[in-house]
Coordinates of C-alpha atoms in Angstrom, one line a residue:
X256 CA 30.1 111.2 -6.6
X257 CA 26.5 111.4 -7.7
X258 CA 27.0 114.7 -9.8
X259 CA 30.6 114.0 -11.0
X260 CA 29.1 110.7 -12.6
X261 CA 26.6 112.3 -14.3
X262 CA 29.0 115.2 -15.8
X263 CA 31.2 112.0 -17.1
X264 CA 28.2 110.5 -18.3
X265 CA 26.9 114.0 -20.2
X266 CA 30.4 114.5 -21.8
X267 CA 30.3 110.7 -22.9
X268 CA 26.6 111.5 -24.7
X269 CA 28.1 114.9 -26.2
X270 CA 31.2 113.4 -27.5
X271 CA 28.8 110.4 -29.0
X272 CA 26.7 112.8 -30.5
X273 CA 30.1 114.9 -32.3
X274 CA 31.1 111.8 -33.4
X275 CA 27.6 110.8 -35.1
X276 CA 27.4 114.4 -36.5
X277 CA 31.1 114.3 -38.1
X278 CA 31.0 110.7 -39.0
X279 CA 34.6 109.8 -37.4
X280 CA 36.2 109.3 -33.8
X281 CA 36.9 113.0 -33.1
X282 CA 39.4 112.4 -30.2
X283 CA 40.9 110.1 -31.9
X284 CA 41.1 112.6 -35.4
X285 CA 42.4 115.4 -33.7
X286 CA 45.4 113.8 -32.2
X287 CA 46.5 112.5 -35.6
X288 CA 46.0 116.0 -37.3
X289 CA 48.1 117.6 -35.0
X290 CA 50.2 114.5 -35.2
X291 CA 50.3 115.0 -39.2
X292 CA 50.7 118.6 -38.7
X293 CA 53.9 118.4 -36.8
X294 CA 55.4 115.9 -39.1
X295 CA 54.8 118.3 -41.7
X296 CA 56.2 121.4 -40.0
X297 CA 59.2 119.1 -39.0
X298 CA 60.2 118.2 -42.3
X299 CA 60.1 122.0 -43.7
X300 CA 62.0 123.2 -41.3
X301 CA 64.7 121.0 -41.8
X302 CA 64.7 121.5 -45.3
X303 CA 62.5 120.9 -48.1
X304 CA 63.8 118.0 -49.5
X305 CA 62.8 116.3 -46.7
X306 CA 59.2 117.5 -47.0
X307 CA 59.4 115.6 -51.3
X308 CA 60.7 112.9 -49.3
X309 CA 57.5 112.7 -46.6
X310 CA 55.0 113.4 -49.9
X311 CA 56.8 110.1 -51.3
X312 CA 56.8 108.3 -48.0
X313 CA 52.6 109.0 -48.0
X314 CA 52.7 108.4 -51.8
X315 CA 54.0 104.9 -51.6
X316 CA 51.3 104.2 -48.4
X317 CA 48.8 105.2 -50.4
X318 CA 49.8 103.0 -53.3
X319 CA 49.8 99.9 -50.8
X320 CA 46.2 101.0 -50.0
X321 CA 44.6 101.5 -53.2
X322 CA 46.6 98.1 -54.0
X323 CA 44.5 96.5 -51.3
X324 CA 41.5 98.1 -52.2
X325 CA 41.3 96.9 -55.8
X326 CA 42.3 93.4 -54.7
X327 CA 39.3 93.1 -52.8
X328 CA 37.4 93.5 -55.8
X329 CA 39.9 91.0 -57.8
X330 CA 41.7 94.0 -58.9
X331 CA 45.8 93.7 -59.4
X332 CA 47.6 96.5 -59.7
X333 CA 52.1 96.0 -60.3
X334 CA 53.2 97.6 -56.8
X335 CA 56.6 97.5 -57.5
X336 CA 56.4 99.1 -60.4
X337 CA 54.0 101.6 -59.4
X338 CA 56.3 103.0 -56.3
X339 CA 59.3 102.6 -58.4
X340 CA 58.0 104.6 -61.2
X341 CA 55.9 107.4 -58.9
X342 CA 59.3 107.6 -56.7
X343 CA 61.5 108.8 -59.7
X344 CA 58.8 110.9 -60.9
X345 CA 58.7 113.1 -57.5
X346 CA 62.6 112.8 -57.6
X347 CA 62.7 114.4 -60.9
X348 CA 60.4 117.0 -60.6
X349 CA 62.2 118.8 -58.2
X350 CA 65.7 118.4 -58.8
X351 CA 65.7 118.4 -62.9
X352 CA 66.5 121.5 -64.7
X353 CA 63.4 121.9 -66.4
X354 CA 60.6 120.5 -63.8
X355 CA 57.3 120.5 -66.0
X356 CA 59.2 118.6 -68.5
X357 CA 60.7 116.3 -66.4
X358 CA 57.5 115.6 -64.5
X359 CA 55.8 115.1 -68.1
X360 CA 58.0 112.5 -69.3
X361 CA 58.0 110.7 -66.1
X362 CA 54.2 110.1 -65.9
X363 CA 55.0 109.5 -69.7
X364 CA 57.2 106.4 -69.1
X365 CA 55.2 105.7 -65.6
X366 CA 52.3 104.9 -67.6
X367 CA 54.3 102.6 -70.4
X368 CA 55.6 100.6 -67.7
X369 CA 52.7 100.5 -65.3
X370 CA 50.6 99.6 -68.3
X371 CA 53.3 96.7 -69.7
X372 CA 53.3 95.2 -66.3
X373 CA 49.9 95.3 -65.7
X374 CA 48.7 93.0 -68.5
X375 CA 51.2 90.2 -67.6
X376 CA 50.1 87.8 -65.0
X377 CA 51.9 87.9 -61.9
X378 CA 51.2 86.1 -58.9
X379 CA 50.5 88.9 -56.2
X380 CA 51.9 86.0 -53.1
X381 CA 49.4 86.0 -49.5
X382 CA 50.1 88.7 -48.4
X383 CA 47.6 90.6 -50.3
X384 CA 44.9 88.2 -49.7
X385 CA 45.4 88.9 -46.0
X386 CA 45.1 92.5 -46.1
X387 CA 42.3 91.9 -47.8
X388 CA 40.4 89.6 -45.4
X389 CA 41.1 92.6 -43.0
X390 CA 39.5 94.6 -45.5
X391 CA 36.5 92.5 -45.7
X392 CA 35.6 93.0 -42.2
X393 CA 32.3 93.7 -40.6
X394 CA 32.3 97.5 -41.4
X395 CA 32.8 96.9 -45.2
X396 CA 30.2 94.1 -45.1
X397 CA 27.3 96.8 -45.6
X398 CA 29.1 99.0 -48.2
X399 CA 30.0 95.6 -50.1
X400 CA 26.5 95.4 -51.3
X401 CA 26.1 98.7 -53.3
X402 CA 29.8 97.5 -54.8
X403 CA 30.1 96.9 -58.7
X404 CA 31.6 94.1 -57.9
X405 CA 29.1 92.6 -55.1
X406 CA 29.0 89.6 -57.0
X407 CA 32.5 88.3 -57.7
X408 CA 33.9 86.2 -55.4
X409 CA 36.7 87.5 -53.5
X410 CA 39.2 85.2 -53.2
X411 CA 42.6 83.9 -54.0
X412 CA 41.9 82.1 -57.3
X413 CA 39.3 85.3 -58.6
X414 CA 41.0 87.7 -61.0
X415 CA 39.1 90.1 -63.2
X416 CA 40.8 90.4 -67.1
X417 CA 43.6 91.9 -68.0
X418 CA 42.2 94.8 -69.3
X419 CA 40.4 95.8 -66.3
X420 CA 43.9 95.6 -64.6
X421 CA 45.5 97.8 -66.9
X422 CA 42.2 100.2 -66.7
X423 CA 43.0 100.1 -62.5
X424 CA 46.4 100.6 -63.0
X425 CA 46.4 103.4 -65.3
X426 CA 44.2 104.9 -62.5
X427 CA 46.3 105.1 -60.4
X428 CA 48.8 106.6 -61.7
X429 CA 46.8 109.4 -62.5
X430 CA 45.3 109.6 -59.1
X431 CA 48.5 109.2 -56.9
X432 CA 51.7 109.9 -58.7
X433 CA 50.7 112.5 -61.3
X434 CA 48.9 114.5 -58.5
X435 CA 52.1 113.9 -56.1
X436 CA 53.8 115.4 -58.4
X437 CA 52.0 118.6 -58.5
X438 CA 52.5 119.2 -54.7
X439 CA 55.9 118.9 -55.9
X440 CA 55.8 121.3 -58.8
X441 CA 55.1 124.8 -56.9
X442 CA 57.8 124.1 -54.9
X443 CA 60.3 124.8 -57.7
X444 CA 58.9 127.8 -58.7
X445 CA 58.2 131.7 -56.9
X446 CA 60.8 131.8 -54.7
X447 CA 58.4 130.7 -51.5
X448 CA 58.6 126.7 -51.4
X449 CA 57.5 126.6 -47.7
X450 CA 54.6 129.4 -48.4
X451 CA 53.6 127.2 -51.5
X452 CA 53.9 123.7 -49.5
X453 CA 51.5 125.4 -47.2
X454 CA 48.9 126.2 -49.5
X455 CA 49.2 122.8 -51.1
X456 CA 48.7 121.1 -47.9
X457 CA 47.0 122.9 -45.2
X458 CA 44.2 125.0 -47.6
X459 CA 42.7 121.6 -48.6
X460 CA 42.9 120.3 -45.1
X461 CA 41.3 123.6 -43.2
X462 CA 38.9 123.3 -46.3
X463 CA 37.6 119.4 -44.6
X464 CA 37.7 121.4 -41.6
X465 CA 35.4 124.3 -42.1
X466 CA 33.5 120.8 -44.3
X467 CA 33.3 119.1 -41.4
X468 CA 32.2 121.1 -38.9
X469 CA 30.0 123.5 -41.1
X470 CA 28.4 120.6 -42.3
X471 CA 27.5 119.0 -38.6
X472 CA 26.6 121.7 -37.2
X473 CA 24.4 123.9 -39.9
X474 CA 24.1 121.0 -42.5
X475 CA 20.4 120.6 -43.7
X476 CA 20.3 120.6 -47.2
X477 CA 22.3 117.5 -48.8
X478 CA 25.0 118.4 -51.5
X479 CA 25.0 114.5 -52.9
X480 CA 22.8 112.3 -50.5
X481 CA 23.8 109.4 -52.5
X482 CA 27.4 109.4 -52.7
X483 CA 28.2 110.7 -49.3
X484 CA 25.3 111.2 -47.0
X485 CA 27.2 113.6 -45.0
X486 CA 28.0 116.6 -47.4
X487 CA 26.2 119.2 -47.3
X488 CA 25.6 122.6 -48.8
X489 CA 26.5 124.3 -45.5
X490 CA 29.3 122.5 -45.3
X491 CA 30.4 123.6 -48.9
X492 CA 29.9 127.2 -47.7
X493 CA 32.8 126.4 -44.3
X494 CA 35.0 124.9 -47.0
X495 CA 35.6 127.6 -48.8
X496 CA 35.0 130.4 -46.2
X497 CA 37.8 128.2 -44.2
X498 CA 40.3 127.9 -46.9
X499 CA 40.1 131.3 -48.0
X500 CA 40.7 132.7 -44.4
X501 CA 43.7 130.4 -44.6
X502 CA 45.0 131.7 -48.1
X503 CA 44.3 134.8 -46.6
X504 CA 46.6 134.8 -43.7
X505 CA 49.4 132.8 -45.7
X506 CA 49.9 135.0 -48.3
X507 CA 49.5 138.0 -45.4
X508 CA 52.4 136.8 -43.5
X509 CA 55.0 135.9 -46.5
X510 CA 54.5 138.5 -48.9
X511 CA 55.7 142.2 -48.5
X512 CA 52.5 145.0 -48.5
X513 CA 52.5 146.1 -51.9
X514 CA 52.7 142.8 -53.2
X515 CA 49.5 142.1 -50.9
X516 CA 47.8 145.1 -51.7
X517 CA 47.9 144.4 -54.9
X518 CA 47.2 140.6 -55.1
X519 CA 45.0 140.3 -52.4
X520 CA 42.6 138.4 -55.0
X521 CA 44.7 135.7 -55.2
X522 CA 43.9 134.2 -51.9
X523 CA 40.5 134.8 -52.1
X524 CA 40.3 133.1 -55.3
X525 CA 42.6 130.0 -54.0
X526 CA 40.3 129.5 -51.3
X527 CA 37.3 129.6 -53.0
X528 CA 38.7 126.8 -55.5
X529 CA 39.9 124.6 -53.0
X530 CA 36.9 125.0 -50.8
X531 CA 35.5 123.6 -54.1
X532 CA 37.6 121.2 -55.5
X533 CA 38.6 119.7 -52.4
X534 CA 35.2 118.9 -51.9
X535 CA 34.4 117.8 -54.9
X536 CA 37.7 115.1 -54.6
X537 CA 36.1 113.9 -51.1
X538 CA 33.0 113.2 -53.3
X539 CA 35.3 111.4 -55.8
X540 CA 36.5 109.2 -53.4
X541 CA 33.4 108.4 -51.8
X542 CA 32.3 107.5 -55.0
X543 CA 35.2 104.9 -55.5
X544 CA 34.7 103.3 -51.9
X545 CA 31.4 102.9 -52.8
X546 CA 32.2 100.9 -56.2
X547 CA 34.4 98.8 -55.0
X548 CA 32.5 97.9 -51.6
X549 CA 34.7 99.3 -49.3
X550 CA 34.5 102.2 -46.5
X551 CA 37.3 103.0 -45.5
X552 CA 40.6 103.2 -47.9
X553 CA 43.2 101.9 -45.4
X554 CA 43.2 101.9 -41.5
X555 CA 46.7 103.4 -41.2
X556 CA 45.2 106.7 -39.5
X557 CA 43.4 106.3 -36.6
X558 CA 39.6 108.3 -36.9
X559 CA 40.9 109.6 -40.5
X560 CA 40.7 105.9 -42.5
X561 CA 43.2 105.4 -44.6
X562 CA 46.3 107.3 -46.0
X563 CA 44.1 108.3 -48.9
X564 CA 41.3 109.3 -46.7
X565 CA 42.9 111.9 -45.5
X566 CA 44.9 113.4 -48.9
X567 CA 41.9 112.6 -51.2
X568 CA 41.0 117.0 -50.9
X569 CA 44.8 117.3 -51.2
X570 CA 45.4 115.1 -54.2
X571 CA 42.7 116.6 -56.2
X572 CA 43.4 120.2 -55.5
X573 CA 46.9 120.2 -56.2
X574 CA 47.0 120.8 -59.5
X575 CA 44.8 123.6 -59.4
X576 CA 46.6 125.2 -56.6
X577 CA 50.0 125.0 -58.6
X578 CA 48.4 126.2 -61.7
X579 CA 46.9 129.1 -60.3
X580 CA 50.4 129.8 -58.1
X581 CA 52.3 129.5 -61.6
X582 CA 50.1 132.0 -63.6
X583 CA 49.6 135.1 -60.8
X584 CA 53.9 134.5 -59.5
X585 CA 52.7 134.5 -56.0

């Protein structure tokens, strides 16, 4: 009983010690990637339409969250308009003639209307107010003080102008909607829509893998100790050598040999970018958090945060992924 206590109470320490290394609940992290994972394997093997349907499911959750997340800085942002908007924009994009144009336009009028509503005053109703008392709990108390807003009170009654609105609002669109719609994009084009869904999706998450564990295992020398204490250079280096071992074995298994052989830069070069850029978008978020207060951007995935947590690498590398996809015809 002796030895099999202190086994338990070894594993407890090492799993402690993970979890102060990677800065998250690792049990709990895994079980919703794979959860994720299978969602997103599920809906592309049914068909692709469902997986544009699932990107606007996670578009619209992460819409609720930054809404919350700007309200507890007296931030307001036009929801309904916002999902409306995004929603016909993903819709669009894939199923209009010309996609590119149609996605242009879209975030065109998106950003008219988001912009229109956005300067009016609207009340937001309670229930805002008590997402954001959850918000405003204990864990955000510390990151609260750093905020641009540490001042304001956060309340019901506390609005900032309209113009900061419309600057929040405009924002977002070009954070959640436009950069939706580029996860969208590739699949229209190449021939390969679950091949190009996979390198939109899983590159920038096996990039915060080879990140994470990189950085808590080798990390010494800090990459931006005062945006996000936890990045480091090491763990810039597991990014990309993660991501690029993906693109690697993506493009291995889809594409015939010649076309391999003779684009076998391609990969290399995706995962090098995203190992990069995906980064660089966790830093960008982290940077947010920290302005508004907050430090987490929802709670709606357990040991990941928030919906936008966990799609911040995605978001951000999206267009990049698409871009370079359109220009070499893989």
């Amino acid at each position: 009983m002796t030895n099999s206590g202190d086994r338990h109470g070894e594993a407890e320490d090492a799993l402690q010690s993970i979890n102060k290394r990677t800065g998250r609940n690792m049990p709990q992290a895994v079980a919703t990637g794979a959860v994720l994972v299978v969602v997103i394997l599920a809906s592309l093997l049914i068909r692709v339409d469902a997986f544009v349907v699932l990107i606007m499911i996670f578009m619209i959750l992460g819409l609720w969250e930054l809404r919350v997340d700007f309200a507890t800085a007296g931030l307001h942002i036009p929801l309904l308009t916002l999902c409306l908007c995004s929603s016909a924009s993903i819709v669009l994009t894939y199923y209009a003639p010309d996609h590119l144009l149609a996605m242009m336009l879209c975030v065109m009028a998106t950003v008219l209307l988001v912009c229109l509503s956005a300067s009016t005053r609207i009340n937001m109703g309670t229930r805002v107010s008590v997402a954001v008392a959850r918000k405003l709990s204990s864990s955000d108390s510390n990151a609260r003080v750093e905020s641009s807003y540490n001042k304001a009170a956060i309340d019901e009654g506390v609005h900032q102008s309209r113009m900061s609105n419309v600057g929040a609002s405009l924002f977002t669109v070009l954070y959640i909607p436009l950069l939706a719609c580029f996860l969208v994009l590739p699949l229209t084009f190449g021939g390969h829509p679950v091949a190009h869904a996979f390198m939109s999706i899983f590159l920038p998450a096996l990039s915060d893998i080879g990140g994470l564990f990189f950085g808590a295992w080798f990390g010494k020398h800090k990459l931006s100790p005062r945006i996000s204490p936890k990045k480091s250079v090491e763990g810039l280096i597991g990014s990309m050598l993660f991501s690029t071992l993906g693109a690697l074995s993506i493009v291995a298994t889809t594409y015939d040999a010649s076309q391999w052989a003779s684009r076998w830069w391609v990969p290399v070069l995706l995962g090098m970018m995203t190992g990069v850029v995906g980064t660089f978008g966790d830093l960008c978020a982290s940077m947010l958090k920290r302005d508004i207060g907050i430090k987490d951007m929802g709670h709606l995935l357990r040991g990941h945060g928030g919906v936008l947590d966990r799609v911040d690498s995605i978001l951000l590398a999206a267009p990049f992924i698409a871009t370079v996809l359109f220009i070499t015809g893989i």
